[in-house]
Amino acid sequence: MMWAQDVVVVGGCGHVGLPLALALADRGARVTAYDHDARAVAGVLAGRMPFLEHGAEPVLARVLAARRLTATTDPAAVAAAEHVVVVVGTPIDEHLNPETMALPHAIEALAPHLRAGQLLILRSTVYPGVTRLVERRLEELGLALDLAFCPERIAEGRALAELCSLPQIVASRTATGRERAARLFRQLTSTIVELEPEEAELAKLFTNTWRYVKFATANQLYMIANDFGLDYERIRRAAASDYPRAADLPGAGFTAGPCLLKDTMQLAAFNNNQFALGQASMLVNEGLPLYLVARLERRFELSRLTVGILGMAFKAESDDTRASLSYKLRRILAFKARSVVCTDPHVSTDPSLLPLETVLARADLLVIGAPHAAYRGLRTERPVVDVTDLLGRGVLV
Ligand SMILES: NC(=O)c1ccc[n+]([C@@H]2O[C@H](COP(=O)([O-])OP(=O)(O)OC[C@H]3O[C@@H](n4cnc5c(N)ncnc54)[C@H](O)[C@@H]3O)[C@@H](O)[C@H]2O)c1
């Protein structure tokens, strides 16, 4: 069978779908980014990245000019490609329940456009068992497709570099599925790691959970040191210095964003809500903004002060505000302080944000939320809460 396109990425204008589409197109594949977000599709076709991703704009310009990438809101485009990679969002709801059917429902909606002989690759981070469920659905629909689960493991912002340097986990129930998926990803990386689908589903969740627990350890140690009047970062640096067994002890800071908490909660739900370490990590990480406010209340009459938050994205050098703890901090301070003013050099989607100079002029007290490099040379006489020690003045609150 001759295919008009090599790859269609479903969710192809999202934070992981678009870098994958770009990377494959840049290596010579003919790629379609299919996404139901019409604004993002129009932006991509016009050469605009919908979000910050290091080094992506020149690649986008290159692959558009070479006609190796196109974007569409038309699901019929799925029928034209040999490989269908699905990387739609798999969120948790406001009660922390995973949307277990997000991916199966997206695939059911695509069913009229799937064709015999395609390789369907699931790439979202899924609730364990979703690959098996999709296998059954395909059978019920009478669709003779190969199916693989190949989880995405990049960190937002570094996707283009990491797609070509990280090993790719490839899982399929069939040898053909494994071979075809490995062949596709070998265009990006030389290292393919094979697992069974259920192992691969857990491998992805374990990876994110491990990071989440590690950050929680750092944040808890920060609080212990801080309550004792000691500077966590000074202790951490000394402990890690030339001592490999402590070298991976992270600094403290807001641990947030669209993946780590969500995936820890997916694993907890999968294990009948029995995941003491993951749930304790959530209490620590999600509790950090409240802890900081409680500490500030001991030193300041917050109700008389305007507090400025610097950095509203969920992490440094990002424009992504999804599940950002800076917003949780803003909500608490809106209740406790006289007023809160916020700024971020990268976030353009929130009209309530103010320029940095305005925030510096109006705030009596500053908190660094996302430690963007732009704040490194900050000059202010105001007290600054700087848990990550971006300014190098210490982290005591
Ligand atoms: N963001 C990360 O750093 C990261 C890293 C590794 C894995 N993941 C996983 O990748 C998946 C996607 O995450 P993301 O951050 O890219 O989310 P995202 O919201 O940025 O992207 C998802 C895209 O899919 C589109 N979409 C949703 N449903 C669709 C449908 N039925 N048909 C067509 N388009 C549809 C959305 O419009 C959006 O553009 C999640 O499972 C996430 O856990 C994310």
Short mmCIF file of C-alpha atoms and ligand atoms in Angstrom, two decimals:
data_model
loop_
_atom_site.label_atom_id
_atom_site.label_comp_id
_atom_site.label_asym_id
_atom_site.label_seq_id
_atom_site.Cartn_x
_atom_site.Cartn_y
_atom_site.Cartn_z
CA MET A 1 0.00 0.00 0.00
CA MET A 2 1.29 3.49 -0.89
CA TRP A 3 0.66 6.09 1.73
CA ALA A 4 0.42 9.81 0.90
CA GLN A 5 1.92 10.68 4.31
CA ASP A 6 4.37 8.86 6.57
CA VAL A 7 3.04 10.03 9.93
CA VAL A 8 -0.02 11.74 11.32
CA VAL A 9 0.29 12.98 14.90
CA VAL A 10 -3.09 13.20 16.64
CA GLY A 11 -2.79 16.04 19.14
CA GLY A 12 -0.09 17.26 16.79
CA CYS A 13 -0.14 20.90 17.90
CA GLY A 14 0.25 20.09 21.60
CA HIS A 15 3.31 20.35 23.83
CA VAL A 16 4.61 16.91 22.95
CA GLY A 17 2.79 16.24 19.67
CA LEU A 18 4.22 19.23 17.84
CA PRO A 19 7.91 18.70 18.75
CA LEU A 20 7.56 15.06 17.64
CA ALA A 21 5.95 16.12 14.35
CA LEU A 22 8.76 18.66 13.83
CA ALA A 23 11.53 16.23 14.68
CA LEU A 24 10.22 13.53 12.33
CA ALA A 25 9.61 16.01 9.51
CA ASP A 26 13.09 17.43 9.99
CA ARG A 27 14.52 13.92 9.54
CA GLY A 28 12.73 13.63 6.21
CA ALA A 29 9.31 12.14 7.04
CA ARG A 30 6.11 13.55 5.51
CA VAL A 31 4.09 14.51 8.59
CA THR A 32 0.60 15.81 9.31
CA ALA A 33 -0.19 17.41 12.66
CA TYR A 34 -3.89 16.77 13.25
CA ASP A 35 -5.35 18.73 16.15
CA HIS A 36 -8.84 19.94 16.99
CA ASP A 37 -7.45 23.26 18.25
CA ALA A 38 -8.09 25.46 15.20
CA ARG A 39 -6.06 28.40 16.57
CA ALA A 40 -2.99 26.29 17.18
CA VAL A 41 -3.30 24.70 13.72
CA ALA A 42 -3.60 28.11 12.02
CA GLY A 43 -0.59 29.37 14.00
CA VAL A 44 1.54 26.37 13.06
CA LEU A 45 0.64 26.73 9.38
CA ALA A 46 1.70 30.38 9.64
CA GLY A 47 5.04 29.35 11.16
CA ARG A 48 4.21 30.31 14.76
CA MET A 49 4.89 27.96 17.66
CA PRO A 50 1.85 27.91 20.01
CA PHE A 51 4.19 27.69 23.03
CA LEU A 52 7.87 28.10 23.92
CA GLU A 53 10.04 25.19 22.84
CA HIS A 54 13.77 25.67 22.57
CA GLY A 55 14.98 25.81 18.95
CA ALA A 56 11.59 24.92 17.46
CA GLU A 57 10.79 27.98 15.33
CA PRO A 58 13.60 27.56 12.80
CA VAL A 59 12.73 23.87 12.47
CA LEU A 60 9.07 24.76 11.91
CA ALA A 61 10.04 27.27 9.21
CA ARG A 62 12.31 24.69 7.58
CA VAL A 63 9.82 21.82 7.46
CA LEU A 64 6.97 24.07 6.28
CA ALA A 65 9.16 25.43 3.49
CA ALA A 66 10.16 21.88 2.50
CA ARG A 67 6.46 20.88 2.58
CA ARG A 68 7.27 18.02 4.91
CA LEU A 69 4.87 19.24 7.63
CA THR A 70 1.27 20.23 7.35
CA ALA A 71 -1.37 20.80 10.03
CA THR A 72 -5.11 20.32 9.94
CA THR A 73 -8.28 20.13 12.02
CA ASP A 74 -9.71 17.53 9.63
CA PRO A 75 -9.68 14.00 11.11
CA ALA A 76 -9.95 12.57 7.59
CA ALA A 77 -6.21 13.31 7.31
CA VAL A 78 -5.63 10.29 9.55
CA ALA A 79 -6.53 7.91 6.71
CA ALA A 80 -3.60 9.05 4.57
CA ALA A 81 -0.68 8.17 6.85
CA GLU A 82 1.10 4.88 7.46
CA HIS A 83 1.81 5.72 11.12
CA VAL A 84 -0.85 7.23 13.40
CA VAL A 85 0.69 8.56 16.61
CA VAL A 86 -1.86 9.55 19.28
CA VAL A 87 -0.63 11.97 21.94
CA VAL A 88 -3.72 13.72 23.24
CA GLY A 89 -3.96 14.95 26.85
CA THR A 90 -4.70 12.40 29.59
CA PRO A 91 -5.61 14.62 32.55
CA ILE A 92 -6.93 14.06 36.07
CA ASP A 93 -10.14 15.81 37.09
CA GLU A 94 -10.65 18.28 39.97
CA HIS A 95 -11.01 15.31 42.36
CA LEU A 96 -7.68 13.86 41.16
CA ASN A 97 -9.40 11.01 39.29
CA PRO A 98 -7.61 10.04 36.06
CA GLU A 99 -9.61 10.47 32.86
CA THR A 100 -8.91 6.84 32.01
CA MET A 101 -10.95 6.92 28.80
CA ALA A 102 -9.41 10.06 27.27
CA LEU A 103 -7.23 8.09 24.88
CA PRO A 104 -9.70 5.25 24.05
CA HIS A 105 -12.38 7.85 23.29
CA ALA A 106 -10.04 9.82 21.04
CA ILE A 107 -9.31 6.61 19.12
CA GLU A 108 -12.98 5.65 18.86
CA ALA A 109 -13.63 9.08 17.34
CA LEU A 110 -10.90 8.36 14.79
CA ALA A 111 -12.21 4.88 13.91
CA PRO A 112 -13.90 5.90 10.62
CA HIS A 113 -10.53 7.21 9.41
CA LEU A 114 -8.31 4.32 10.48
CA ARG A 115 -7.20 2.00 7.69
CA ALA A 116 -6.05 -1.63 7.59
CA GLY A 117 -2.25 -1.85 7.53
CA GLN A 118 -1.62 1.29 9.57
CA LEU A 119 0.56 1.26 12.67
CA LEU A 120 -1.28 2.96 15.54
CA ILE A 121 1.12 4.27 18.19
CA LEU A 122 -0.17 5.35 21.60
CA ARG A 123 2.19 7.99 22.99
CA SER A 124 0.19 9.74 25.72
CA THR A 125 0.97 8.81 29.33
CA VAL A 126 -1.82 6.37 30.07
CA TYR A 127 -3.60 4.71 32.93
CA PRO A 128 -2.23 1.15 33.00
CA GLY A 129 -4.40 -1.17 30.91
CA VAL A 130 -5.30 1.40 28.26
CA THR A 131 -3.19 -0.34 25.59
CA ARG A 132 -5.06 -3.60 26.25
CA LEU A 133 -8.38 -1.73 26.12
CA VAL A 134 -7.50 -0.13 22.78
CA GLU A 135 -6.47 -3.55 21.41
CA ARG A 136 -9.91 -4.89 22.30
CA ARG A 137 -11.70 -1.89 20.79
CA LEU A 138 -9.80 -2.28 17.53
CA GLU A 139 -10.77 -5.95 17.44
CA GLU A 140 -14.44 -5.13 18.08
CA LEU A 141 -14.32 -2.55 15.31
CA GLY A 142 -12.79 -5.16 12.98
CA LEU A 143 -9.75 -3.00 12.29
CA ALA A 144 -6.59 -4.89 11.29
CA LEU A 145 -3.97 -2.45 12.55
CA ASP A 146 -0.66 -2.97 14.28
CA LEU A 147 -0.63 -1.33 17.69
CA ALA A 148 2.28 -0.10 19.82
CA PHE A 149 2.69 1.90 23.00
CA CYS A 150 5.73 4.19 22.85
CA PRO A 151 5.65 6.65 25.74
CA GLU A 152 6.95 10.20 25.40
CA ARG A 153 9.63 11.01 27.98
CA ILE A 154 10.90 14.48 27.01
CA ALA A 155 10.88 17.50 29.33
CA GLU A 156 8.93 20.42 27.92
CA GLY A 157 11.24 23.07 26.51
CA ARG A 158 13.99 20.57 25.67
CA ALA A 159 11.91 18.28 23.48
CA LEU A 160 13.76 18.65 20.19
CA ALA A 161 17.13 17.83 21.70
CA GLU A 162 15.79 15.04 23.92
CA LEU A 163 13.78 13.32 21.19
CA CYS A 164 17.09 12.66 19.45
CA SER A 165 19.11 11.75 22.53
CA LEU A 166 16.85 9.77 24.89
CA PRO A 167 16.28 6.05 24.37
CA GLN A 168 12.79 5.22 23.09
CA ILE A 169 10.72 2.61 24.91
CA VAL A 170 8.78 0.53 22.39
CA ALA A 171 6.08 -1.95 23.39
CA SER A 172 3.73 -4.07 21.33
CA ARG A 173 1.99 -7.40 21.69
CA THR A 174 3.26 -8.38 18.21
CA ALA A 175 6.73 -8.61 16.66
CA THR A 176 5.51 -6.61 13.63
CA GLY A 177 4.21 -3.85 15.88
CA ARG A 178 7.53 -3.70 17.73
CA GLU A 179 9.60 -3.75 14.53
CA ARG A 180 7.53 -1.09 12.77
CA ALA A 181 7.52 1.24 15.79
CA ALA A 182 11.27 0.76 16.32
CA ARG A 183 11.90 1.56 12.65
CA LEU A 184 9.96 4.80 12.95
CA PHE A 185 11.74 5.96 16.12
CA ARG A 186 15.17 4.95 14.81
CA GLN A 187 14.78 7.99 12.58
CA LEU A 188 15.26 9.99 15.80
CA THR A 189 17.32 7.89 18.18
CA SER A 190 19.61 4.89 17.94
CA THR A 191 18.55 3.35 21.25
CA ILE A 192 15.32 1.37 21.35
CA VAL A 193 14.28 -0.37 24.56
CA GLU A 194 11.66 -3.09 24.23
CA LEU A 195 9.09 -3.86 26.91
CA GLU A 196 5.68 -5.50 27.13
CA PRO A 197 2.86 -2.92 26.92
CA GLU A 198 1.91 -3.14 30.61
CA GLU A 199 5.58 -2.83 31.63
CA ALA A 200 5.97 0.23 29.40
CA GLU A 201 2.82 1.84 30.83
CA LEU A 202 4.24 1.44 34.33
CA ALA A 203 7.77 2.47 33.26
CA LYS A 204 6.43 5.86 32.17
CA LEU A 205 4.39 6.37 35.35
CA PHE A 206 7.29 5.23 37.55
CA THR A 207 9.61 7.75 35.83
CA ASN A 208 7.38 10.72 36.59
CA THR A 209 6.51 9.47 40.05
CA TRP A 210 10.17 9.03 40.89
CA ARG A 211 10.84 12.67 39.98
CA TYR A 212 7.82 13.82 41.94
CA VAL A 213 8.91 11.91 45.07
CA LYS A 214 12.48 13.20 44.73
CA PHE A 215 11.30 16.81 44.56
CA ALA A 216 9.01 16.20 47.54
CA THR A 217 11.99 14.91 49.53
CA ALA A 218 13.87 18.12 48.74
CA ASN A 219 10.88 20.29 49.64
CA GLN A 220 10.33 18.47 52.94
CA LEU A 221 14.03 18.80 53.83
CA TYR A 222 13.80 22.48 52.91
CA MET A 223 10.93 22.96 55.36
CA ILE A 224 12.78 21.07 58.11
CA ALA A 225 15.91 23.20 57.67
CA ASN A 226 13.92 26.41 57.37
CA ASP A 227 11.89 25.71 60.53
CA PHE A 228 15.20 25.21 62.27
CA GLY A 229 16.48 28.57 61.01
CA LEU A 230 18.94 27.01 58.55
CA ASP A 231 19.49 27.54 54.85
CA TYR A 232 18.56 24.31 52.97
CA GLU A 233 20.41 25.24 49.79
CA ARG A 234 23.66 25.89 51.66
CA ILE A 235 23.36 22.49 53.35
CA ARG A 236 22.38 20.74 50.11
CA ARG A 237 25.32 22.13 48.18
CA ALA A 238 27.72 21.09 50.91
CA ALA A 239 26.19 17.60 51.19
CA ALA A 240 26.28 17.05 47.41
CA SER A 241 29.71 18.53 46.83
CA ASP A 242 32.08 15.81 45.56
CA TYR A 243 29.77 13.24 47.11
CA PRO A 244 28.11 11.22 44.32
CA ARG A 245 25.57 9.48 46.56
CA ALA A 246 23.91 12.84 47.35
CA ALA A 247 24.57 14.51 44.00
CA ASP A 248 20.98 13.98 42.84
CA LEU A 249 19.39 15.67 45.86
CA PRO A 250 17.41 18.45 44.15
CA GLY A 251 17.01 22.03 45.23
CA ALA A 252 13.66 23.05 46.73
CA GLY A 253 11.00 24.82 44.68
CA PHE A 254 7.50 24.67 43.27
CA THR A 255 6.97 21.20 41.79
CA ALA A 256 4.06 21.54 39.45
CA GLY A 257 2.99 21.36 35.82
CA PRO A 258 0.84 19.08 33.72
CA CYS A 259 2.63 15.76 34.35
CA LEU A 260 4.25 14.91 37.68
CA LEU A 261 1.29 15.26 40.07
CA LYS A 262 -1.12 13.94 37.45
CA ASP A 263 0.91 10.81 36.81
CA THR A 264 1.53 10.18 40.51
CA MET A 265 -2.24 10.31 41.00
CA GLN A 266 -2.78 7.95 38.03
CA LEU A 267 -0.52 5.44 39.71
CA ALA A 268 -2.28 5.90 43.06
CA ALA A 269 -5.69 5.33 41.43
CA PHE A 270 -4.34 2.28 39.61
CA ASN A 271 -3.18 0.81 42.93
CA ASN A 272 -6.59 1.21 44.61
CA ASN A 273 -5.49 4.53 46.10
CA GLN A 274 -2.76 2.77 48.10
CA PHE A 275 0.34 4.80 47.31
CA ALA A 276 1.49 6.29 50.59
CA LEU A 277 4.74 7.69 49.22
CA GLY A 278 3.07 9.33 46.21
CA GLN A 279 0.25 10.77 48.27
CA ALA A 280 2.66 12.07 50.92
CA SER A 281 4.67 13.67 48.11
CA MET A 282 1.55 15.42 46.91
CA LEU A 283 0.93 16.83 50.39
CA VAL A 284 4.49 18.15 50.57
CA ASN A 285 4.75 19.57 47.03
CA GLU A 286 1.25 21.03 46.90
CA GLY A 287 1.71 22.29 50.46
CA LEU A 288 4.79 24.41 49.74
CA PRO A 289 2.90 27.61 48.78
CA LEU A 290 0.80 27.34 51.96
CA TYR A 291 3.91 26.71 54.04
CA LEU A 292 5.57 29.84 52.62
CA VAL A 293 2.52 31.97 53.34
CA ALA A 294 2.30 30.61 56.90
CA ARG A 295 5.97 31.52 57.42
CA LEU A 296 5.45 34.99 55.98
CA GLU A 297 2.51 35.56 58.31
CA ARG A 298 4.88 35.12 61.26
CA ARG A 299 7.13 37.91 59.99
CA PHE A 300 4.73 40.33 58.30
CA GLU A 301 1.26 41.78 58.69
CA LEU A 302 0.28 40.39 55.31
CA SER A 303 -3.13 42.09 55.26
CA ARG A 304 -1.32 45.44 55.02
CA LEU A 305 1.06 44.42 52.25
CA THR A 306 1.00 44.07 48.48
CA VAL A 307 2.81 40.90 47.48
CA GLY A 308 4.40 40.52 44.05
CA ILE A 309 4.83 37.09 42.46
CA LEU A 310 7.61 36.81 39.88
CA GLY A 311 7.18 33.90 37.46
CA MET A 312 3.75 32.37 36.90
CA ALA A 313 4.75 29.49 34.60
CA PHE A 314 5.05 26.09 36.24
CA LYS A 315 8.84 26.03 35.77
CA ALA A 316 11.74 28.21 34.67
CA GLU A 317 12.00 29.38 31.05
CA SER A 318 8.52 28.03 30.25
CA ASP A 319 5.33 29.83 29.23
CA ASP A 320 3.16 26.90 30.38
CA THR A 321 0.94 27.81 33.34
CA ARG A 322 -0.86 24.47 33.56
CA ALA A 323 -1.14 23.38 37.21
CA SER A 324 1.38 26.07 38.19
CA LEU A 325 1.82 26.48 41.94
CA SER A 326 2.38 30.23 41.43
CA TYR A 327 -1.37 30.40 40.79
CA LYS A 328 -2.11 28.47 43.96
CA LEU A 329 0.10 30.95 45.81
CA ARG A 330 -1.77 33.83 44.18
CA ARG A 331 -5.13 32.43 45.35
CA ILE A 332 -3.94 32.12 48.96
CA LEU A 333 -2.40 35.59 48.93
CA ALA A 334 -5.49 37.14 47.33
CA PHE A 335 -7.24 36.09 50.54
CA LYS A 336 -4.52 37.00 53.03
CA ALA A 337 -2.61 39.97 51.64
CA ARG A 338 -3.83 43.49 50.87
CA SER A 339 -3.31 42.73 47.20
CA VAL A 340 -1.28 40.51 44.88
CA VAL A 341 0.42 41.57 41.66
CA CYS A 342 1.96 39.07 39.28
CA THR A 343 4.34 39.07 36.35
CA ASP A 344 6.03 36.66 33.95
CA PRO A 345 8.22 37.49 30.96
CA HIS A 346 7.12 34.40 29.02
CA VAL A 347 3.40 34.02 29.76
CA SER A 348 1.23 35.90 27.27
CA THR A 349 -2.09 34.15 27.89
CA ASP A 350 -3.03 35.82 31.20
CA PRO A 351 -4.25 39.42 30.85
CA SER A 352 -4.04 39.97 34.63
CA LEU A 353 -0.22 39.84 34.56
CA LEU A 354 1.69 43.13 34.80
CA PRO A 355 5.11 44.27 33.56
CA LEU A 356 7.99 43.49 35.93
CA GLU A 357 8.65 47.20 36.63
CA THR A 358 5.02 47.71 37.74
CA VAL A 359 5.19 44.74 40.08
CA LEU A 360 8.53 45.91 41.52
CA ALA A 361 7.11 49.41 42.03
CA ARG A 362 3.90 48.24 43.71
CA ALA A 363 4.96 45.27 45.81
CA ASP A 364 6.10 45.51 49.44
CA LEU A 365 7.31 41.92 49.36
CA LEU A 366 8.30 39.62 46.49
CA VAL A 367 8.06 35.86 45.97
CA ILE A 368 9.87 34.12 43.11
CA GLY A 369 7.45 31.52 41.76
CA ALA A 370 9.15 30.33 38.57
CA PRO A 371 12.92 31.00 38.76
CA HIS A 372 13.30 32.44 35.26
CA ALA A 373 16.86 33.47 34.35
CA ALA A 374 15.51 36.98 33.65
CA TYR A 375 15.20 37.55 37.43
CA ARG A 376 18.79 36.61 38.18
CA GLY A 377 20.07 40.16 38.20
CA LEU A 378 17.07 41.52 40.07
CA ARG A 379 17.73 44.71 42.01
CA THR A 380 15.28 45.48 44.77
CA GLU A 381 15.33 46.66 48.35
CA ARG A 382 12.22 44.62 49.09
CA PRO A 383 12.37 41.29 50.92
CA VAL A 384 12.38 38.41 48.40
CA VAL A 385 11.22 34.86 49.08
CA ASP A 386 13.57 32.83 46.88
CA VAL A 387 13.27 29.14 47.68
CA THR A 388 15.46 28.12 44.73
CA ASP A 389 18.21 30.60 45.68
CA LEU A 390 18.11 32.15 42.21
CA LEU A 391 19.46 35.44 43.57
CA GLY A 392 22.11 33.76 45.71
CA ARG A 393 21.01 35.57 48.85
CA GLY A 394 19.88 32.47 50.73
CA VAL A 395 16.56 30.68 51.00
CA LEU A 396 15.42 31.27 54.58
CA VAL A 397 11.82 32.44 54.97
N1 LIG B 1 3.92 18.09 28.55
C1 LIG B 1 4.92 17.25 28.79
O1 LIG B 1 6.02 17.66 29.18
C2 LIG B 1 4.74 15.76 28.56
C3 LIG B 1 5.89 14.93 28.58
C4 LIG B 1 5.72 13.57 28.34
C5 LIG B 1 4.46 13.05 28.15
N2 LIG B 1 3.35 13.88 28.17
C6 LIG B 1 2.04 13.28 27.93
O2 LIG B 1 1.66 13.59 26.60
C7 LIG B 1 0.24 13.74 26.52
C8 LIG B 1 -0.09 15.09 25.92
O3 LIG B 1 0.38 16.10 26.78
P1 LIG B 1 0.62 17.60 26.29
O4 LIG B 1 1.31 18.31 27.39
O5 LIG B 1 1.20 17.61 24.94
O6 LIG B 1 -0.89 18.10 26.21
P2 LIG B 1 -1.41 19.31 25.31
O7 LIG B 1 -2.75 19.66 25.86
O8 LIG B 1 -0.35 20.35 25.19
O9 LIG B 1 -1.57 18.65 23.87
C9 LIG B 1 -2.62 17.80 23.53
C10 LIG B 1 -3.13 18.28 22.17
O10 LIG B 1 -4.09 17.35 21.74
C11 LIG B 1 -5.18 18.04 21.16
N3 LIG B 1 -6.30 17.12 21.25
C12 LIG B 1 -6.90 16.66 22.37
N4 LIG B 1 -7.84 15.76 22.05
C13 LIG B 1 -7.81 15.64 20.70
C14 LIG B 1 -8.53 14.85 19.79
N5 LIG B 1 -9.46 13.98 20.21
N6 LIG B 1 -8.27 14.98 18.47
C15 LIG B 1 -7.33 15.86 18.04
N7 LIG B 1 -6.60 16.62 18.87
C16 LIG B 1 -6.84 16.51 20.18
C17 LIG B 1 -5.28 19.31 21.97
O11 LIG B 1 -5.95 20.33 21.26
C18 LIG B 1 -3.81 19.64 22.24
O12 LIG B 1 -3.28 20.48 21.23
C19 LIG B 1 -0.28 13.53 27.94
O13 LIG B 1 -0.65 12.18 28.10
C20 LIG B 1 0.92 13.86 28.79
O14 LIG B 1 0.87 13.23 30.04
C21 LIG B 1 3.48 15.21 28.35
#
